[in-house]
Tab-separated table of C-alpha atoms in Angstrom:
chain	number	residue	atom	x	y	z
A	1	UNK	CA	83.838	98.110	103.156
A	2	UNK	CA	85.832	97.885	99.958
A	3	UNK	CA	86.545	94.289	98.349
A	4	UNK	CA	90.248	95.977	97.258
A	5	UNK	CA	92.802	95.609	99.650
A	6	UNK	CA	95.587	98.082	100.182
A	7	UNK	CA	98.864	97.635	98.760
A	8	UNK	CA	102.036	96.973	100.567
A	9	UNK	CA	104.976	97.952	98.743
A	10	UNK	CA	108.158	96.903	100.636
A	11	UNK	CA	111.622	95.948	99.908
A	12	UNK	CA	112.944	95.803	103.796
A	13	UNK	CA	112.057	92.762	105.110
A	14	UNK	CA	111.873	94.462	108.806
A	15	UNK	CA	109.887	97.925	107.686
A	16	UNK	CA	107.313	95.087	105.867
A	17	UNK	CA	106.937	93.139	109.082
A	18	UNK	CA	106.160	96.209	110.890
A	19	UNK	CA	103.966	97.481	108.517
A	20	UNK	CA	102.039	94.304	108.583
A	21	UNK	CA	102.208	93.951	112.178
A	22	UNK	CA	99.744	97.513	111.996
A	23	UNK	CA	97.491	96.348	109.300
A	24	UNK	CA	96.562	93.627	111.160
A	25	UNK	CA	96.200	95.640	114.383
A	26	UNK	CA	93.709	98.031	112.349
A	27	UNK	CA	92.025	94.951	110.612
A	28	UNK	CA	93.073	95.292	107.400
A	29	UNK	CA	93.783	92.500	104.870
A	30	UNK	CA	96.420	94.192	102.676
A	31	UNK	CA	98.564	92.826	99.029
A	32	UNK	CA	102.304	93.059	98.864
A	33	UNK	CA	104.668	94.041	96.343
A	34	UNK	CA	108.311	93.440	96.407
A	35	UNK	CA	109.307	96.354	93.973
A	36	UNK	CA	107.071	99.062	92.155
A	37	UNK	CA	107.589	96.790	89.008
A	38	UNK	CA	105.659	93.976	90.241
A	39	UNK	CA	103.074	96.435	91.708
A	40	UNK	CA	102.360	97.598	88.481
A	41	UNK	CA	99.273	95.186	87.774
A	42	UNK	CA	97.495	96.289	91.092
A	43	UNK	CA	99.155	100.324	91.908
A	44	UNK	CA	95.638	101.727	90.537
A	45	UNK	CA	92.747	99.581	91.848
A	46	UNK	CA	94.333	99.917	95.257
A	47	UNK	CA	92.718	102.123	97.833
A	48	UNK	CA	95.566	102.889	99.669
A	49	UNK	CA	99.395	102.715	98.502
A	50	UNK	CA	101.722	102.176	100.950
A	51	UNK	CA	105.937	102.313	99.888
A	52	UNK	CA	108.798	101.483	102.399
A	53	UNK	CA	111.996	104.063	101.103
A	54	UNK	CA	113.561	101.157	99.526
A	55	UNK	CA	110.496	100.554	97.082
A	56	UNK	CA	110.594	104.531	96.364
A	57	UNK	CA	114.408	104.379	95.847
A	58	UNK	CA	113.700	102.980	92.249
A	59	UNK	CA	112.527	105.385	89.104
A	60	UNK	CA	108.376	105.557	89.045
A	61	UNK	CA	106.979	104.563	85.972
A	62	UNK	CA	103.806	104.319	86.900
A	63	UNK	CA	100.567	106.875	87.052
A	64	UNK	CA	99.762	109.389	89.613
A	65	UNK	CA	97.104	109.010	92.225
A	66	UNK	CA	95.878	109.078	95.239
A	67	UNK	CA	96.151	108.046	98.607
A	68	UNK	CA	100.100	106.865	98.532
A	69	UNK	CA	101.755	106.496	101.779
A	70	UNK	CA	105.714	106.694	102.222
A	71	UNK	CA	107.094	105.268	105.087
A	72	UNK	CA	110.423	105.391	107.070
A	73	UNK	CA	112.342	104.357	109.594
A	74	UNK	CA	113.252	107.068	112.230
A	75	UNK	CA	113.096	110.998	110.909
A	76	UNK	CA	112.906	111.345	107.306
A	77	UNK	CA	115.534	112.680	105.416
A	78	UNK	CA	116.008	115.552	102.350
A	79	UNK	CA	116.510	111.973	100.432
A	80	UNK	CA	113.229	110.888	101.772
A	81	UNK	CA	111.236	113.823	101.034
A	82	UNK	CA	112.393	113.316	97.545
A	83	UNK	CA	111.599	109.702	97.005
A	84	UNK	CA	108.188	110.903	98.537
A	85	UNK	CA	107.646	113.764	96.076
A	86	UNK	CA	109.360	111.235	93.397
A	87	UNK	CA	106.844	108.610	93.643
A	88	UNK	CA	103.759	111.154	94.333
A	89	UNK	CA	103.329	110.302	97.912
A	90	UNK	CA	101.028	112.612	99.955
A	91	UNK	CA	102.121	111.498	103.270
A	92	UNK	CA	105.471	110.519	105.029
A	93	UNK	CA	104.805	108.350	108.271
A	94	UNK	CA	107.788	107.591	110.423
A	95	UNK	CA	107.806	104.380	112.508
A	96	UNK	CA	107.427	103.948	115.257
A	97	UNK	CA	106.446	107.224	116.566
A	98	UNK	CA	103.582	107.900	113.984
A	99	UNK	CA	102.312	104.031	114.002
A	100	UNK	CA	98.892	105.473	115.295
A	101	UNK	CA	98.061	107.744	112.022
A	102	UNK	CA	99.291	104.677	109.983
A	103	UNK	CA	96.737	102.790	111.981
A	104	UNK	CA	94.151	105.447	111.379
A	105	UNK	CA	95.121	105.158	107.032
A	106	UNK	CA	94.293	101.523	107.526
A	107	UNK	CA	91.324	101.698	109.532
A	108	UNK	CA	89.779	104.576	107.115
A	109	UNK	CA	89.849	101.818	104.788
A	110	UNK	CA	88.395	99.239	106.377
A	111	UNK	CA	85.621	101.166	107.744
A	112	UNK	CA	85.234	103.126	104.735
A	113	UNK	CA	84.080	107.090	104.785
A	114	UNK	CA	83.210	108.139	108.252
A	115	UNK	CA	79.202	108.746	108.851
A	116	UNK	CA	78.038	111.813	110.211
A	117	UNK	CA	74.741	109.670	111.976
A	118	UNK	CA	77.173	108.422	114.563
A	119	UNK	CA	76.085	109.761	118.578
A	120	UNK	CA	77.799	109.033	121.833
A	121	UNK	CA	75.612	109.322	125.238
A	122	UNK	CA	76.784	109.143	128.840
A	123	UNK	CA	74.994	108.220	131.325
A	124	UNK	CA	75.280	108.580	135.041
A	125	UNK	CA	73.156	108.450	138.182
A	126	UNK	CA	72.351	111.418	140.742
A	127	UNK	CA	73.155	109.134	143.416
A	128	UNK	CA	74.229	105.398	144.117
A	129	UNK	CA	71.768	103.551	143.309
A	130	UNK	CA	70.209	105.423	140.964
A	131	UNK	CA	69.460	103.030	137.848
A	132	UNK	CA	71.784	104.639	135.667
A	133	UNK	CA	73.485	100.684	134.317
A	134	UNK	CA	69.936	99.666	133.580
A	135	UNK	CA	68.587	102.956	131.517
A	136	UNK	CA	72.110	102.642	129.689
A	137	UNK	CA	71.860	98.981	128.601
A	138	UNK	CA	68.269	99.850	127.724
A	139	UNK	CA	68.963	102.948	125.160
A	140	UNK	CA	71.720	100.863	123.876
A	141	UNK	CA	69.163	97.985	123.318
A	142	UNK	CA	66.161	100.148	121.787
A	143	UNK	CA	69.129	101.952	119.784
A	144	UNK	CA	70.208	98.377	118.141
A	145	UNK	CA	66.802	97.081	118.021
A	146	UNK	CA	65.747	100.419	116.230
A	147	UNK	CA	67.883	99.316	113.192
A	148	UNK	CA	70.593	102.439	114.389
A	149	UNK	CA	73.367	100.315	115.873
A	150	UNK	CA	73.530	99.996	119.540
A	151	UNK	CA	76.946	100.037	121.284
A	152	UNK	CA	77.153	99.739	125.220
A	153	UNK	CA	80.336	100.908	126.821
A	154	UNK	CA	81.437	99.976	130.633
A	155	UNK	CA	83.288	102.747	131.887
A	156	UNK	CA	82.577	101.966	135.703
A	157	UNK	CA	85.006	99.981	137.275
A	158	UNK	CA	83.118	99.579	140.453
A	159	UNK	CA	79.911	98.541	138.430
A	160	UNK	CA	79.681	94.812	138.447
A	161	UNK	CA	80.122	94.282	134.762
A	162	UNK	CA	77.884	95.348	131.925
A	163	UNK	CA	77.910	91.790	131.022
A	164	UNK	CA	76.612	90.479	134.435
A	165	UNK	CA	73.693	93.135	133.943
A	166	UNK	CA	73.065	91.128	130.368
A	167	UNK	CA	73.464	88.284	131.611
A	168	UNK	CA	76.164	87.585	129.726
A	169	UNK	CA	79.011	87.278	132.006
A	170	UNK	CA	79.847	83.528	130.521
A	171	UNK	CA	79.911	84.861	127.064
A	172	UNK	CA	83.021	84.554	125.058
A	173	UNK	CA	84.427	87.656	123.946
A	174	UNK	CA	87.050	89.804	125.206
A	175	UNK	CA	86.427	92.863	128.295
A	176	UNK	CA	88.614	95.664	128.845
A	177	UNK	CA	91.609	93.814	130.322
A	178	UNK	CA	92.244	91.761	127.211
A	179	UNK	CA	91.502	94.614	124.883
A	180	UNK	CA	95.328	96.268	123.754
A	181	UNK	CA	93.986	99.667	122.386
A	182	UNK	CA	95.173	102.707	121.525
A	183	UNK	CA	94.627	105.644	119.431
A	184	UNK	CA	92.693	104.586	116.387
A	185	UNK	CA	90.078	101.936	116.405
A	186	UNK	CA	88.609	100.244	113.140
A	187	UNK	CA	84.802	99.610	114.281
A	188	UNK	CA	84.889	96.923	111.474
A	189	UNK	CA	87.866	94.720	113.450
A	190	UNK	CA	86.036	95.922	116.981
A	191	UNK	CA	82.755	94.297	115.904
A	192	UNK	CA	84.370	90.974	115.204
A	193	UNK	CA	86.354	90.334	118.470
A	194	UNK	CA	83.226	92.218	120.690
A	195	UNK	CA	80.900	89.975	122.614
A	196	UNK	CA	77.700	90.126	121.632
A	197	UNK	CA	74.591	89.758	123.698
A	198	UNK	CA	71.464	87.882	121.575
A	199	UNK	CA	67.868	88.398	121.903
A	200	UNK	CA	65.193	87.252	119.547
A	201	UNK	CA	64.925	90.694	117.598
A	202	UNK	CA	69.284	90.850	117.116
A	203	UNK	CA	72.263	91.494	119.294
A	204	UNK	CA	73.674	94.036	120.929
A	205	UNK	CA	77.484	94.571	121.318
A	206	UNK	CA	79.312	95.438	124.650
A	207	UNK	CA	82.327	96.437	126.064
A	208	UNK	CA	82.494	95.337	130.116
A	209	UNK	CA	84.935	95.379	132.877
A	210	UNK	CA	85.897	91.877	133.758
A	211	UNK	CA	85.808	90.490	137.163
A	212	UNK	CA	89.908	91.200	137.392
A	213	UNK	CA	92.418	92.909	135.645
A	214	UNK	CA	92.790	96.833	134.806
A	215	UNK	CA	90.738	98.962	133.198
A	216	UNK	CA	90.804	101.331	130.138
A	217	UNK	CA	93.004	104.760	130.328
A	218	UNK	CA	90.939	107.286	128.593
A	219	UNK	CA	92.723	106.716	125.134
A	220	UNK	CA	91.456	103.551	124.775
A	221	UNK	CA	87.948	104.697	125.765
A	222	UNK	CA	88.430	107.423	122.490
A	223	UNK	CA	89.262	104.629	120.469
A	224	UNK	CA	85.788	102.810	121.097
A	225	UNK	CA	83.879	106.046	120.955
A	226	UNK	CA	85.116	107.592	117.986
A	227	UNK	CA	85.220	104.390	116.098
A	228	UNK	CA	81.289	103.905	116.891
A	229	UNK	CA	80.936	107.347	116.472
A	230	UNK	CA	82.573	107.077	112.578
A	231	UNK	CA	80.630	103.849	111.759
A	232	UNK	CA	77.186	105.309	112.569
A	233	UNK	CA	76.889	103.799	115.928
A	234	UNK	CA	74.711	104.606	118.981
A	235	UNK	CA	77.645	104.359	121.284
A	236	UNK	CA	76.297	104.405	124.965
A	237	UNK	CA	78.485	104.968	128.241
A	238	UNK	CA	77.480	103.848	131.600
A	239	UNK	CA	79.803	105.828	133.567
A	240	UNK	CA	80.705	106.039	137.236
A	241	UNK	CA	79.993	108.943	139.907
A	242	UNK	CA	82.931	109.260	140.810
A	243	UNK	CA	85.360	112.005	138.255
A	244	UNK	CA	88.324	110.378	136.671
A	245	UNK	CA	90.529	110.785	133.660
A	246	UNK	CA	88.549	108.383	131.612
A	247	UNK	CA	84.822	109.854	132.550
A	248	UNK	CA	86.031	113.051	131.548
A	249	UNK	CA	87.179	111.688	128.425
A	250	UNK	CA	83.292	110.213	127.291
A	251	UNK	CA	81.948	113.654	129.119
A	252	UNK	CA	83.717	115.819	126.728
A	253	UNK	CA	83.050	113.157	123.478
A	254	UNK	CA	79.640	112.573	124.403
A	255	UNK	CA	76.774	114.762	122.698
A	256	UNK	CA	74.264	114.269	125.753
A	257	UNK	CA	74.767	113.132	129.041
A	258	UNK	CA	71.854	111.800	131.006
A	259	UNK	CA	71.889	112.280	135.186
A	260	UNK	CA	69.486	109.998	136.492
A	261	UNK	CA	68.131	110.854	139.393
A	262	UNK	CA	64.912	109.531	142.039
A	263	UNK	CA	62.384	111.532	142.719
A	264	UNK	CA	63.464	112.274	145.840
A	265	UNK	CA	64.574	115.855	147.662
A	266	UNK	CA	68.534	113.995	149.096
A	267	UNK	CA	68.965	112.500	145.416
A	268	UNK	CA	68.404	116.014	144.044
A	269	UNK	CA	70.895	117.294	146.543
A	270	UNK	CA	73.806	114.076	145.535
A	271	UNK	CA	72.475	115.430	141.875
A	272	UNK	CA	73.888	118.395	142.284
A	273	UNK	CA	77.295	117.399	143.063
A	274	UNK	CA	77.091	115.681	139.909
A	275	UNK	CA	76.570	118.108	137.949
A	276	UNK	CA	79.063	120.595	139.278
A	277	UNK	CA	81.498	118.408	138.141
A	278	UNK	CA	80.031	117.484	134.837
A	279	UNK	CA	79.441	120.971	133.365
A	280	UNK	CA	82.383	122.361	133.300
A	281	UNK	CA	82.760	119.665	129.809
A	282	UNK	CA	79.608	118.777	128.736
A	283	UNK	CA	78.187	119.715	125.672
A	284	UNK	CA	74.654	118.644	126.882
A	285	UNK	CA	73.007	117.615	130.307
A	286	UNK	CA	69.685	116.371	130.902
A	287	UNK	CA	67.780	114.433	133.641
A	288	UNK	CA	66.257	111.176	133.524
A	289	UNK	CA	63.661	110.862	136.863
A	290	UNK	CA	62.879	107.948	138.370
A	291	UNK	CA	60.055	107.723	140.251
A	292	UNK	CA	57.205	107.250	142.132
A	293	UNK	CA	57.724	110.487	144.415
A	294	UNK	CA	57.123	110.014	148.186
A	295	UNK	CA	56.590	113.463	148.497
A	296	UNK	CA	54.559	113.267	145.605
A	297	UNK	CA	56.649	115.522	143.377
A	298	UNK	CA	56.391	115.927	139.783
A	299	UNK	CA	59.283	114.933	137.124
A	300	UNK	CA	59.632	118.473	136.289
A	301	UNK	CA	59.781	119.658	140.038
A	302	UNK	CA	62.691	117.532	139.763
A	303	UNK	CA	64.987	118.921	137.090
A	304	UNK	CA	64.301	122.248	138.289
A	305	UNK	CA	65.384	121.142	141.494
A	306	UNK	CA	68.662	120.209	139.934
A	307	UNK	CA	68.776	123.067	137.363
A	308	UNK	CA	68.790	120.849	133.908
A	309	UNK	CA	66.064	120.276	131.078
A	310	UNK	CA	64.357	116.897	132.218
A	311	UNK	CA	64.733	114.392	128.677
A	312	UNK	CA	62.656	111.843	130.587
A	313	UNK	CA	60.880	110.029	133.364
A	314	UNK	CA	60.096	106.456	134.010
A	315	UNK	CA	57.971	105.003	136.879
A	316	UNK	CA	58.785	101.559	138.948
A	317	UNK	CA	58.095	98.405	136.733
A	318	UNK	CA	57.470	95.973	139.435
A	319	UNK	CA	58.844	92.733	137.452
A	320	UNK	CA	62.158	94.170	136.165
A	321	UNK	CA	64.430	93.405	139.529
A	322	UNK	CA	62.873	89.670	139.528
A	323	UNK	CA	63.858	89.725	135.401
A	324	UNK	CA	67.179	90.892	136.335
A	325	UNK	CA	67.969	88.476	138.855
A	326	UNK	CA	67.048	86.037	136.305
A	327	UNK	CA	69.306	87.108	133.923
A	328	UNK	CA	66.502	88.463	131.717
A	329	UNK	CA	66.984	92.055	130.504
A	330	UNK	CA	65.038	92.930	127.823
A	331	UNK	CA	63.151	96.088	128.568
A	332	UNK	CA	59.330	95.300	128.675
A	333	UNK	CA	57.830	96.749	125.149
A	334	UNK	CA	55.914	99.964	126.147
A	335	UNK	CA	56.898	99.626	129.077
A	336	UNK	CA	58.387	102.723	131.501
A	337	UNK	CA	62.124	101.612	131.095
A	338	UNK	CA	61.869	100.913	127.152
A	339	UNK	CA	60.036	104.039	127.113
A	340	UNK	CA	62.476	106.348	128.649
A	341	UNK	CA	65.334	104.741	126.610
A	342	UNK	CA	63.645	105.660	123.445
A	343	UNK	CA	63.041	109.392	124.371
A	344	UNK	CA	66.902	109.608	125.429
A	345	UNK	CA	67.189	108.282	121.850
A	346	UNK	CA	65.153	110.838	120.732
A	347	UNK	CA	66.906	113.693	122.434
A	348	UNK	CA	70.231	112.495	121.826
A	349	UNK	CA	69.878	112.541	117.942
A	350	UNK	CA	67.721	115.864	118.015
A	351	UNK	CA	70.692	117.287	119.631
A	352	UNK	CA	73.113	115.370	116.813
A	353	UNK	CA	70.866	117.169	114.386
A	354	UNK	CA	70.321	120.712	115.361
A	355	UNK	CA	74.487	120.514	115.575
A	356	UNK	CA	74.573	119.711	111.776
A	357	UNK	CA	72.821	122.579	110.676
């Protein structure tokens, strides 16, 4: 993050306030400037420049550069495309209707240049029941405790709360109801308001349903993912069975989903259904199993029952239900569960890197 702060150059008191009002939604600290005059000591350490018409009314005296923002009330006019090209602006935002790539100038600034380590996985079960909450908390803790940045995403409304899962449900923090998102996200600002859960090795950062209140709409759920995404995060989705706006939204972001399904012949068959609605926008679809088999089949067996590449298996660890009922989750080191999460890991940024070359 940059110790400059963009500069505010505004002469209309009500343009300023509502330039202000979306710095602050986007995070950003910013200086102001009544006049280009008295922006003369600070116009080129600035990272960003942003002028209201009234500051770009007056002659420019000062040196080209980048990154200078006009902005204007309503459409702009011939006279505003002149100021623009007058005071070397490369942009002309009109408020309110382009407030969102305003947001998006401040937020590149706070979060500085977008990363290109950044993944998103989704994960879903073959059938109720399936485990899918648990093997998503669990990537998204080996993925923070691995030093990557682990960021888990509720995106099941029917769920229970990530946070109850993490035992966190009496956390401070906000959930989705109390979240007012939209369009771009700066992962810096998201970070500070998230709820985080602690363990001895770190924390992990979450984003739950609460026990009331509405949900996300699927641009809200962009927001979050692309602004993990940008900042180099292992962003990871527990999503529900059921096909909404919103899963579609993390389906067609994400660069693997992950079915999970028991070894058993009726949860390849609920699989199945799954995945007929999943691949018509998925990038990538693999199988986590969960056994033991009663008919003794084989992981493999599995995915080829369902007709995707298997990324994992993970037998039954006998003391994570009593851990979970305790409010314990922290996947056992070695153990099947932390195992599995770290080959979806695995898999997940393979795929991330066979796409960048």
């Amino acid at each position: 993050m940059t110790a400059e702060h963009p500069l505010v150059v505004a002469g209309d008191d009500i343009l300023l306030d509502e330039i202000l009002r979306v710095a602050a939604a986007a995070g950003c600290e910013v200086e102001r400037a009544p006049d280009l005059a008295a922006a003369r000591g600070r116009w080129a350490r600035a990272p960003l420049v942003v002028l209201d018409e009234e500051a770009a009314s007056a002659p420019n005296r000062l040196l080209r550069r980048n990154k200078v923002l006009l902005v204007c009330k309503g459409a702009p006019t011939p006279v505003t495309w002149e100021r623009a090209f007058n005071t070397g602006s490369e942009k002309v935002l009109s408020l309110p209707d382009e407030e969102g790539d305003l947001i998006g100038e401040f937020a590149d600034v706070v979060d500085g240049p977008a990363r290109d380590d950044g993944v998103v996985i989704g994960i879903i079960g073959g059938r109720g029941g399936a485990g899918a909450s648990v093997l998503a908390a669990a990537v998204a803790y080996q993925a923070e405790k691995s030093g990557t940045g682990g960021l888990l995403v509720d995106c099941d409304p029917l769920g229970g709360g990530v946070d109850v899962l993490l035992a966190a449900e009496r956390d401070r923090g906000p959930r989705w109801p109390e979240l007012e998102l939209g369009g771009r996200v700066s992962m810096a600002a998201l970070s500070e308001a998230l709820p985080r859960k602690k363990y001895s090795t770190g924390s992990l950062s979450f984003v739950s349903y609460g026990r009331e209140g509405r949900g996300p709409g699927p641009e809200a759920i962009e927001g979050v993912l692309n602004a993990g995404r940008r900042a180099g995060r292992t962003v990871v989705c527990d999503l529900p069975r059921y096909f909404g706006a919103e899963t579609a939204t993390v389906i067609g972001l994400a660069d693997l989903v992950v079915v999970v399904v028991p070894a058993e012949l009726r949860a390849c068959a609920a699989a199945k259904q799954v995945l007929a609605r999943l691949e018509p926008h998925a990038t990538r679809i693999g199988v986590a199993v969960r056994g033991p088999s009663p008919a003794g089949l084989i992981p493999q067996e599995i995915a080829d029952a369902v007709g995707v590449p298997l990324i994992t298996s993970m037998g039954r660890e006998r003391s994570l239900s009593v851990a979970l009922d305790r409010g314990e989750f922290v996947p056992r080191h070695r153990g099947h569960l932390a195992t599995a999460a770290t080959e979806v890991l695995a898999a997940a940024r393979g795929n991330l890197a066979g796409a960048s070359r």
